XYZ file of C-alpha atoms in Angstrom:
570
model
C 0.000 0.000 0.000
C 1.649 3.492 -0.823
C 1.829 6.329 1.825
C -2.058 7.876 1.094
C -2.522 4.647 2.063
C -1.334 5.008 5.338
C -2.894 7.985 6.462
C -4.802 8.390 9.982
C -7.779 9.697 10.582
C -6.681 13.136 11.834
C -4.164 13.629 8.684
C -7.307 12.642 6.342
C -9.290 15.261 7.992
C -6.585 17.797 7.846
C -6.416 17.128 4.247
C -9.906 18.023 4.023
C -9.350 21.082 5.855
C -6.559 22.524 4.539
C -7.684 22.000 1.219
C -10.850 24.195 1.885
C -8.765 26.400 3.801
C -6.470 27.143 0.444
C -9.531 27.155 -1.762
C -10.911 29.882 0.341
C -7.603 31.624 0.014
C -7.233 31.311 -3.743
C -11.308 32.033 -4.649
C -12.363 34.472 -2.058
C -8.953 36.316 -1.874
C -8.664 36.610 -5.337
C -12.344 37.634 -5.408
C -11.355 40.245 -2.859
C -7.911 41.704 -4.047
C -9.982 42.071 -7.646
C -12.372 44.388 -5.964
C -10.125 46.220 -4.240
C -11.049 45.757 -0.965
C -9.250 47.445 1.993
C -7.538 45.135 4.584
C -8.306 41.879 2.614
C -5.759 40.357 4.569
C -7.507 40.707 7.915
C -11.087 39.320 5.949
C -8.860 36.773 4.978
C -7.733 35.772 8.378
C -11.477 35.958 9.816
C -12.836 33.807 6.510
C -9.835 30.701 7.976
C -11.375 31.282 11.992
C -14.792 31.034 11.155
C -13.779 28.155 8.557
C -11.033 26.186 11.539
C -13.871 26.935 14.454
C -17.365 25.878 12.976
C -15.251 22.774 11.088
C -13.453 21.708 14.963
C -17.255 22.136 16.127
C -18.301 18.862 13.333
C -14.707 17.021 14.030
C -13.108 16.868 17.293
C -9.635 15.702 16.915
C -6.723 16.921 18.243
C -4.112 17.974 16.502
C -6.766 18.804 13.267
C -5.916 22.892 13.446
C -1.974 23.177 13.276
C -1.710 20.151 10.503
C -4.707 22.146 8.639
C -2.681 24.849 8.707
C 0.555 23.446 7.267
C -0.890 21.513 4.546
C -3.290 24.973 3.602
C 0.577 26.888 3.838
C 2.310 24.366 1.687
C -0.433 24.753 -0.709
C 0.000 28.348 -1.059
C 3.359 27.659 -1.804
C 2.300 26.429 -5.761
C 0.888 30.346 -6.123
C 2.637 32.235 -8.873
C 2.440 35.174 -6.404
C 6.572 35.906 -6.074
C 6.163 36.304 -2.326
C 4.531 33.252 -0.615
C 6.957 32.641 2.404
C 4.215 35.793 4.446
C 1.130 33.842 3.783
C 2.655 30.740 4.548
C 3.990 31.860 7.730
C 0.746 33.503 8.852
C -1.514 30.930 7.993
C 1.171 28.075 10.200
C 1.035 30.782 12.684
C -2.849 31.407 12.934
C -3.622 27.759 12.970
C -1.220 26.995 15.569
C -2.453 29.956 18.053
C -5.607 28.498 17.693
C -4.675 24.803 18.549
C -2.695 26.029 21.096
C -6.002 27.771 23.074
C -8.523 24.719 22.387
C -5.432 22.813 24.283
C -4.837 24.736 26.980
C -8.981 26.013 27.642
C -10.243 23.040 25.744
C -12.512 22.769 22.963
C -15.110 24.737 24.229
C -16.358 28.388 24.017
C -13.705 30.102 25.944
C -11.059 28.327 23.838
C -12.269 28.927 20.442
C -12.862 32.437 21.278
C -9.344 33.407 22.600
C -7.551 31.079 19.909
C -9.465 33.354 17.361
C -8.245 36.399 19.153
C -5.189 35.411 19.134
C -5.050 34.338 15.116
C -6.524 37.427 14.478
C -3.750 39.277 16.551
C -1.199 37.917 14.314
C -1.837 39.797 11.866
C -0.930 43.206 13.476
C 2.821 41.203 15.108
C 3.166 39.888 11.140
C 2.875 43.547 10.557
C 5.327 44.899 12.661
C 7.823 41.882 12.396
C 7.942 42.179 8.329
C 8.662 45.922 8.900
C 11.471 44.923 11.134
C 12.931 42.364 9.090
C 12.351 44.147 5.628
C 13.766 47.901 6.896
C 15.975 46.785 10.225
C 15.586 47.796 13.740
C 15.983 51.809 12.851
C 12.267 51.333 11.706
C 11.407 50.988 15.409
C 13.268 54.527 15.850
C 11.537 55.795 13.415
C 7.630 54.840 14.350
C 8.530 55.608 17.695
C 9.736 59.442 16.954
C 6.621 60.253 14.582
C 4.940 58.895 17.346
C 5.801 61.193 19.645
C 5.584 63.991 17.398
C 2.016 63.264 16.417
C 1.135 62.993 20.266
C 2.116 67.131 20.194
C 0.810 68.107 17.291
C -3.008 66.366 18.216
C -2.261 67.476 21.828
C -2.966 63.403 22.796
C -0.538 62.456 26.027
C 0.762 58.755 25.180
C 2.586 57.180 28.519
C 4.855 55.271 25.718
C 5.271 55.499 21.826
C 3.565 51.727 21.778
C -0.080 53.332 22.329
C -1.351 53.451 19.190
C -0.165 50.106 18.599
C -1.898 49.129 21.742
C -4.855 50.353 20.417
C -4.404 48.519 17.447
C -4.414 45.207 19.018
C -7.647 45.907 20.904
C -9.111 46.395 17.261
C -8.041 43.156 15.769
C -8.690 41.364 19.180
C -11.930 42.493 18.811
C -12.404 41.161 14.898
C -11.101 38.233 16.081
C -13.587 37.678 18.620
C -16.239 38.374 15.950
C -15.020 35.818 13.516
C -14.779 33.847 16.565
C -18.491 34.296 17.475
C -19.269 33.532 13.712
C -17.718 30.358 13.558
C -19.215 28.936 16.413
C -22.625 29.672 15.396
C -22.058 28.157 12.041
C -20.641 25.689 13.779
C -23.799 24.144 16.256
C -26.412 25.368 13.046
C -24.539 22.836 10.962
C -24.458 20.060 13.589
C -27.818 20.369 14.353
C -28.979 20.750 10.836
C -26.585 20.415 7.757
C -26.518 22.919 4.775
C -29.209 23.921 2.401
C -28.362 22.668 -1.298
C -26.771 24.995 -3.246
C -28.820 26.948 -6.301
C -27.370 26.917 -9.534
C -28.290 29.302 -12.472
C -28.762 27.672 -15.987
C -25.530 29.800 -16.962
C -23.157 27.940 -14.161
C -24.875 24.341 -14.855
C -22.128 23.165 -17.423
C -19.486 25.842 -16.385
C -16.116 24.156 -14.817
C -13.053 26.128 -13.343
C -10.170 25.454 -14.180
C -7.082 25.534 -12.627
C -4.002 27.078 -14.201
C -1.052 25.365 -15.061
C 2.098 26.850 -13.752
C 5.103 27.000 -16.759
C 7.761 24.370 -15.919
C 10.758 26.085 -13.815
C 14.496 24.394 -13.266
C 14.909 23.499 -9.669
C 18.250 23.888 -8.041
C 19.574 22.963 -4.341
C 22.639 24.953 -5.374
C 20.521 28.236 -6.383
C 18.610 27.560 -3.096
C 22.080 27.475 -0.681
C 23.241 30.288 -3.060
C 20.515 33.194 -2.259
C 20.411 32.318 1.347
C 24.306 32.572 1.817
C 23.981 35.532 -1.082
C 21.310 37.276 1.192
C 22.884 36.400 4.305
C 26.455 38.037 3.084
C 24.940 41.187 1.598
C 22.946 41.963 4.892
C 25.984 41.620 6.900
C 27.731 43.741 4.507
C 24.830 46.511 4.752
C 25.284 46.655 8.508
C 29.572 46.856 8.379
C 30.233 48.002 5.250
C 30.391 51.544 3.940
C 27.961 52.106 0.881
C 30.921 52.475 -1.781
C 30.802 48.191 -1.063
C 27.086 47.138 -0.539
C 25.407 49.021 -2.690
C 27.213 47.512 -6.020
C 27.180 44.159 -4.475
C 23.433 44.197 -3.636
C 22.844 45.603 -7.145
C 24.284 42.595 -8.535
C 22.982 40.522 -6.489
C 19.507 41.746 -7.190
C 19.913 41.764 -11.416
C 20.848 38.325 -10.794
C 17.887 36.827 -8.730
C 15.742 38.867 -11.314
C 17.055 36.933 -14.377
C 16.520 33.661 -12.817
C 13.124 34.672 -11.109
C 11.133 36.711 -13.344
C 8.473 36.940 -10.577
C 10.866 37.985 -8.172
C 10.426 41.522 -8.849
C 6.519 41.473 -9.077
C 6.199 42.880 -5.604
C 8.490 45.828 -6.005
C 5.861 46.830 -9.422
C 3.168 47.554 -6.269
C 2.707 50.986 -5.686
C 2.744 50.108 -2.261
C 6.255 49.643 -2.099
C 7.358 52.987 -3.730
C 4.724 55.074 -1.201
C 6.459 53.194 1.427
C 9.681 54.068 -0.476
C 9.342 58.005 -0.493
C 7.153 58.208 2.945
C 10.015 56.400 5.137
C 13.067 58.163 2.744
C 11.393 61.637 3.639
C 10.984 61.571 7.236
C 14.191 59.731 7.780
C 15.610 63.340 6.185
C 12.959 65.469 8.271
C 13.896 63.884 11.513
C 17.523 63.640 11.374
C 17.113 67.114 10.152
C 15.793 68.238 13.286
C 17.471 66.119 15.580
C 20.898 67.749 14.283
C 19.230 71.380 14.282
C 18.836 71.851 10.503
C 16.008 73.762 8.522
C 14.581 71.098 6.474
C 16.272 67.865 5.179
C 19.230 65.939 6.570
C 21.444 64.595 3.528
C 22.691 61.379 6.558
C 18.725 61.220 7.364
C 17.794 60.954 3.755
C 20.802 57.969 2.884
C 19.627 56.387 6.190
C 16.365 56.399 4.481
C 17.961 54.430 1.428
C 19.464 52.179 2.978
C 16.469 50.909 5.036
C 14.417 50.643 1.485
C 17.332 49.339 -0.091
C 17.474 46.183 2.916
C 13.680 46.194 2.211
C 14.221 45.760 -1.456
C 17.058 42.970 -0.904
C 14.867 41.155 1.628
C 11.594 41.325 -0.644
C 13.275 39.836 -3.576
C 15.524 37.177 -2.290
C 12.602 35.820 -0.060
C 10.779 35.317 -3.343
C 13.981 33.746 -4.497
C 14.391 31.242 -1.893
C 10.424 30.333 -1.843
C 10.760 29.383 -5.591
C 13.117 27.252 -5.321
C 11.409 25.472 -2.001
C 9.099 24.083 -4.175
C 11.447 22.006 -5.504
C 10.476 18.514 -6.251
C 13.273 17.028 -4.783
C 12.963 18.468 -1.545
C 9.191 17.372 -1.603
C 10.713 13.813 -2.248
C 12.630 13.922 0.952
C 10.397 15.140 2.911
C 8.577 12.363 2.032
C 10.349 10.023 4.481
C 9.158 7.745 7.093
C 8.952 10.553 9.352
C 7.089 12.537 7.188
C 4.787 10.231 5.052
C 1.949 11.551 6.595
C 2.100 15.077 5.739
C 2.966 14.102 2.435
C 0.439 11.897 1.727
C -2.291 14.265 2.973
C -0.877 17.380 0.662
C -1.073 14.821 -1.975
C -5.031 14.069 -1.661
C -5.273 17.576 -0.897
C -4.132 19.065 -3.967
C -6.241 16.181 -5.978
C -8.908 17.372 -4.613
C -8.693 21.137 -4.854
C -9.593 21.426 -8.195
C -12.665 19.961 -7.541
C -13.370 22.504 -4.343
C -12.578 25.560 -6.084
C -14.891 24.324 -8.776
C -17.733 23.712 -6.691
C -17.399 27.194 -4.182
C -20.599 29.405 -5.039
C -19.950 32.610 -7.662
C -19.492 36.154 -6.792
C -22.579 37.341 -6.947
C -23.842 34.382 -4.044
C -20.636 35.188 -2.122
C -21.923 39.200 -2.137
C -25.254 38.181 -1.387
C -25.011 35.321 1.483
C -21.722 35.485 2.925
C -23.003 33.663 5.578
C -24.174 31.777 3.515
C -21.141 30.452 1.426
C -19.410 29.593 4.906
C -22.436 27.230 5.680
C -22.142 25.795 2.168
C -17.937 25.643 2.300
C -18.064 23.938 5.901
C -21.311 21.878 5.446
C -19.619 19.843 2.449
C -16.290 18.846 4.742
C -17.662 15.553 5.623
C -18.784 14.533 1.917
C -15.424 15.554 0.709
C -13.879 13.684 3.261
C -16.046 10.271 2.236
C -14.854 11.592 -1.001
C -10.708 11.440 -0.132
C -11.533 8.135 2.119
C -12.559 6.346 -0.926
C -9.257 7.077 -2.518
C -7.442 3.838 0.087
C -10.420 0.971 -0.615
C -11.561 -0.836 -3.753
C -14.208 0.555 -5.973
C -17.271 -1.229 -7.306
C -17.673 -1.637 -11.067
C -19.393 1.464 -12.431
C -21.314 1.842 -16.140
C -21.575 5.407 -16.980
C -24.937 6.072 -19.294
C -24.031 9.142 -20.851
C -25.147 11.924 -23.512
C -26.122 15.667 -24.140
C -29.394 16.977 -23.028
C -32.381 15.640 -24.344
C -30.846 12.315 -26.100
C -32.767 9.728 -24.075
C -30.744 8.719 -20.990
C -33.561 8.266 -18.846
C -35.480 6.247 -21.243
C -32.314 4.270 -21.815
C -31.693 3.097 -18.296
C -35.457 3.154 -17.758
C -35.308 0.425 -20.251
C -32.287 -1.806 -18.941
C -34.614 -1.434 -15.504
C -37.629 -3.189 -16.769
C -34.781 -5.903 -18.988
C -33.289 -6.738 -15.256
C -36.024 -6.682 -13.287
C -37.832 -9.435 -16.023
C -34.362 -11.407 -15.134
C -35.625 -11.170 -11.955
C -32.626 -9.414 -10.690
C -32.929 -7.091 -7.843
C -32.577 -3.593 -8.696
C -32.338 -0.622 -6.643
C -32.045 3.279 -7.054
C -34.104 5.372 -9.085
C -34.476 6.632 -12.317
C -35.919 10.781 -12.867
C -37.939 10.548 -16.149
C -39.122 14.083 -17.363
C -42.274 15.394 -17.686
C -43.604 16.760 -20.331
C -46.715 19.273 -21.125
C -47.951 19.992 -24.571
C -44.783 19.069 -25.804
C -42.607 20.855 -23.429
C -40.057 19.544 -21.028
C -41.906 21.474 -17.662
C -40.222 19.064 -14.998
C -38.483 15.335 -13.801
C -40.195 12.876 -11.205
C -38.305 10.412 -9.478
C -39.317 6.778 -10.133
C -38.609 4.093 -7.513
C -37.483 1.188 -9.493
C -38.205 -1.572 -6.919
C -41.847 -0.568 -5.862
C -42.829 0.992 -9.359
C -43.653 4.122 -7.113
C -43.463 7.581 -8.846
C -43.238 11.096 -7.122
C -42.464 14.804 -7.921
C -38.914 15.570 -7.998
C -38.296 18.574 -9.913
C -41.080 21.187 -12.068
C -40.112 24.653 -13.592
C -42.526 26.451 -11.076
C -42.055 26.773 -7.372
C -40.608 29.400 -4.748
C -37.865 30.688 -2.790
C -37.579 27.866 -0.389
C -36.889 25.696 -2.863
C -33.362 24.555 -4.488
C -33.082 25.255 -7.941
C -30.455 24.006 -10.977
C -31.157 25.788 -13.816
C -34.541 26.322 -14.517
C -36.116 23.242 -12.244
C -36.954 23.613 -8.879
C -36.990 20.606 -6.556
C -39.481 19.173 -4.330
C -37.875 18.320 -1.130
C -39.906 15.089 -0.574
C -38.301 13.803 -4.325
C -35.265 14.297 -3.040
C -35.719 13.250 0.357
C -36.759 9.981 -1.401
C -34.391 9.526 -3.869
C -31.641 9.525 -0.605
C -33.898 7.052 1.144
C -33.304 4.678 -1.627
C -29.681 4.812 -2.143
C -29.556 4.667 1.557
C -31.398 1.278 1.286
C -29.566 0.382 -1.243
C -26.117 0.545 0.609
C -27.528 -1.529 3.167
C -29.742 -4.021 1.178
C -26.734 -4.424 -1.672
C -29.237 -5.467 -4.344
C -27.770 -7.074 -7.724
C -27.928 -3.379 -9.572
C -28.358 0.345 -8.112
C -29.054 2.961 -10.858
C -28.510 6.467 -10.153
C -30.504 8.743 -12.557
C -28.437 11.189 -12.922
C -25.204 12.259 -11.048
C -25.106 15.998 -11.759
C -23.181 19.360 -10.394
C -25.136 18.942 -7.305
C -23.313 15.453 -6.326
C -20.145 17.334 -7.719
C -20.796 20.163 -5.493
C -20.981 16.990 -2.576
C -24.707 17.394 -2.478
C -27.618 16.051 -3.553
C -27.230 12.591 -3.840
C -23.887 13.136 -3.069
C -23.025 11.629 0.074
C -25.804 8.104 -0.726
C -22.703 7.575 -3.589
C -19.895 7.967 -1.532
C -21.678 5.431 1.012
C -22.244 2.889 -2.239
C -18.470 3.578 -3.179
C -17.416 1.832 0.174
C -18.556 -1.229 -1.100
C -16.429 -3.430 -4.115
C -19.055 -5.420 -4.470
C -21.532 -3.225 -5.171
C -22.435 -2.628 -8.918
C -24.303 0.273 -10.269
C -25.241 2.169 -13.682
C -25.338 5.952 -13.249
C -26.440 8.673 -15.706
C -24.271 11.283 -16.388
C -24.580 14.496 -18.312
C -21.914 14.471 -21.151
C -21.129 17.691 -20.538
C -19.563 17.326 -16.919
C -18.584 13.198 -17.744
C -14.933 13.750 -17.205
C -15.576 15.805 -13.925
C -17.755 13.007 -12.388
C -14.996 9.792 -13.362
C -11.775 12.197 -11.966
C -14.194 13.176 -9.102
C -14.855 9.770 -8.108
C -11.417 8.083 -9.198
C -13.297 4.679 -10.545
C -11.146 1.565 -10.557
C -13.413 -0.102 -13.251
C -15.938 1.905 -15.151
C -17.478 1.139 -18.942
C -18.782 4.391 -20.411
C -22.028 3.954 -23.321
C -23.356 6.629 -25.265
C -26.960 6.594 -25.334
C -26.528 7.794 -29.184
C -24.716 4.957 -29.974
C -25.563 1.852 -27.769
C -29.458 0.801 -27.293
C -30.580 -0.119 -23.770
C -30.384 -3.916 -25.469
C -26.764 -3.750 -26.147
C -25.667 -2.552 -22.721
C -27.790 -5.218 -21.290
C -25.716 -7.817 -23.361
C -23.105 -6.872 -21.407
C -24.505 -6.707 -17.951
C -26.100 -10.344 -18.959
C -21.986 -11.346 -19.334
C -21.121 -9.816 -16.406
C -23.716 -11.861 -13.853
């Protein structure tokens, strides 16, 4: 058995987690930086509490938060985004705050709700530490003496220069606690009564994201020692060395990380960086001005000013040096030792699985309207995903995919190989969803119990807001209510046949009829003839990883010919 095969039950769930922890990341923060939103970073970091607490409220397993964490931050490290190693770092660092309070005050109210104060303090001390490490301890020098100097001007007594950052903290402490509340309350809704199914607009039906493929890049160990030695000299050169020697050196230095990392220059293209550039440059020259009594600008205060952007520069760029080259393949591979198979294994089935997250995460416009909303729906589908990534480690039954486009008869096809089995007095379970028709028009489906000969309502064009909709069909909660009834039997009756009519975005989505699948998957033995949309057929056989599946087009094979083979098959 390879090392996915291996994996505990925590690691599988932590897979699960961290994979909807970095889908949230790359959908809803993309979402976010596109519209410009201020302090996306800190919506961010409330999105992963409320995501970590109302998820530890379904699963509690120790250990699930910090190993979420790392497998989300490893994740991040495949973004084409030149600097990863801050996300990373905060996202390790918020999960393990968190698992650290549930530990020490248990899983309980009190813990959740300081762990999420505490994640969402982070942010601020990943602030304040990146302006340290990027500009060098005269940045603390410098806050604290405009500090000071605004204190006069607004006529506002601070006992220290750390006030306003005091004040700070009680602000993100505060939208921690929020997030905090928000989680928990998503949290006991969903285990007390799982998610809603999700609506789907005709226009999203068929629509598939896809992710993008990242251009192939040479890995090199030697590159990777290089820029932290080459990083690590030119620092120590900045702090003992007069200009005359660094300044060339780290010029150098920097042309040649940018020739071998084209991206590595993407963050100093922000015009963050150059406001932070002239702001910092200018009242270095102001202050040092009027510390040495002089009218305006200090000439020392304005190159002490270059050299901290300069450091920042250096740092910014041979950070996103060294992350490139961490995601080296070979480093992967060794990491993928005995003592490390499980985190390996689980970042495997997690990123096998992402595609099929991001894919499924509600649009914009949802996300706008029901933000609530989309957390229910993100959180409420961890266990089906999770069925989904346990299936990966056990045989598969034998699968026959009915396919074709809309309207070519796949319901009247497996309709058909129903009646041929059940006259072979085989015993068949499942359902199949016929449509209806009025005056010639397609106005809904009902769902037809194949064992009883029983027919109900499952979907009609008509209904209201409390109903879930794909496309243009709303759906009768007691047809679907049904149609999970029966696959539930069927998984524990194990009948000679279960048909599945049809397996759609919903179950892609982990919906629907979703999770009575999953529960039919667990067993080899089982065999069963789905319909599938041709449209989303690839989706459904990489979504459910089949060991043995046949595929028959409904436009080429009658329902006698695929009942030739099932008849060879018994």
């Amino acid at each position: 058995m390879d090392e996915k095969g291996k994996l505990n039950g925590t690691w599988l769930r932590a897979s699960v987690l961290g994979c909807l922890w970095a889908a949230s990341e790359i959908v809803l923060g993309s979402f976010l930086h596109n519209l410009r939103i201020p302090f996306t970073g800190n919506i961010m970091t409330g999105i992963a509490i409320i995501l970590l607490v109302s998820v530890g409220y379904l699963w509690n397993q120790k250990g699930l938060f910090w190993r979420a964490g790392l497998i989300c931050a490893l994740m991040k490290s495949i973004s084409p985004s030149a600097m990863i190693f801050g996300p990373m770092i905060a996202i390790c660092c918020e999960a393990f705050l968190l698992e650290l309070s549930v530990r020490i005050a248990g899983r309980n109210i009190v813990g959740y709700l300081i762990g999420s104060m505490l994640a969402m303090l982070w942010n601020l001390i990943h602030f304040i530490a990146n302006f340290i490490i990027f500009y060098g301890l005269d940045i603390v020098g410098l806050y604290k003496k405009v500090a000071m100097l605004a204190s006069k001007q607004l006529n506002i007594q601070f006992d220290n220069g750390w006030m306003p950052v005091l004040v700070l903290a009680v602000l993100y402490m505060a939208l921690g606690l929020v997030s905090g509340i928000a989680g928990i309350y998503i949290g006991i809704k969903l285990k007390n009564k799982p998610a809603g199914m999700i609506n789907m607009p005709a226009k999203n039906v068929m629509q598939r994201q896809q992710t993008r493929d990242l251009k192939p890049f040479g890995f090199s160990v030697l590159w990777l020692l290089f820029s932290i030695a080459a990083m690590t000299g030119e620092l120590c050169l900045i702090s003992f060395c007069k200009p005359g020697i660094w300044v060339p050196a780290g010029s150098v230095l920097i042309i040649v990380w940018a020739v071998r990392y084209r991206n590595a220059l993407r963050p100093l293209r922000k015009p963050k960086f150059w406001i932070s550039f002239i702001v910092i440059t200018l009242l270095m020259g102001w202050l040092y001005s009027g510390l040495q009594g002089g009218n305006f600008f200090c000439l020392d205060g304005l190159a002490a000013g270059l050299q901290m952007n300069f450091r920042a520069a250096l740092m910014i760029i041979g950070f996103a040096a060294i992350g490139r080259e961490l995601v080296n393949p070979a480093i992967k591979k060794y990491f993928s030792g005995s003592k490390f198979r499980q985190l390996a294994g689980s970042l495997e089935v997690a990123f096998d699985t992402l595609p099929l997250v991001i894919a499924n995460l509600p649009g914009p416009k949802y996300i706008l309207r029901r933000p609530v909303g989309t957390m229910k729906q993100l959180v409420g589908q961890a266990d089906t995903w999770l069925d989904k990534i346990s299936l990966q480690f056990s045989d598969k039954p034998f699968v026959i995919i009915v396919t074709g486009a809309f309207g070519s008869g796949k319901s009247r096809t497996v309709f058909a190989l129903a009646e041929m089995l059940k006259a072979r007095r085989m015993n068949i379970g499942g359902f199949v969803a016929p449509s209806v028709r009025e005056n010639g028009e397609r106005v809904g489906y009902d769902i037809y119990n194949i064992a009883e000969a029983t027919t109900l309502q499952l979907a009609r064009i008509y209904g209201d807001d409390t109903m879930p909709f794909v496309g243009r069909f709303y759906f009768r909660p007691e047809g679907m209510e049904a149609g999970k009834r029966l696959l539930q039997k069927a998984a524990l009756q194990n009948p000679d046949w279960v048909i599945i009519d049809e397996v759609g975005p919903w179950e892609m989505a982990g919906q629907g009829w979703a999770s009575g699948i999953n529960e039919l998957m667990k067993n080899p033995d089982t065999k069963m003839i789905w319909v599938v949309r041709e449209g989303l057929l690839d989706d459904v056989v990489k979504g459910w990883n089949f060991r043995e599946h046949k595929i028959f087009y409904c436009s080429e094979y009658a329902a006698q010919e695929i009942f030739t083979l099932i008849q060879s098959m018994s």
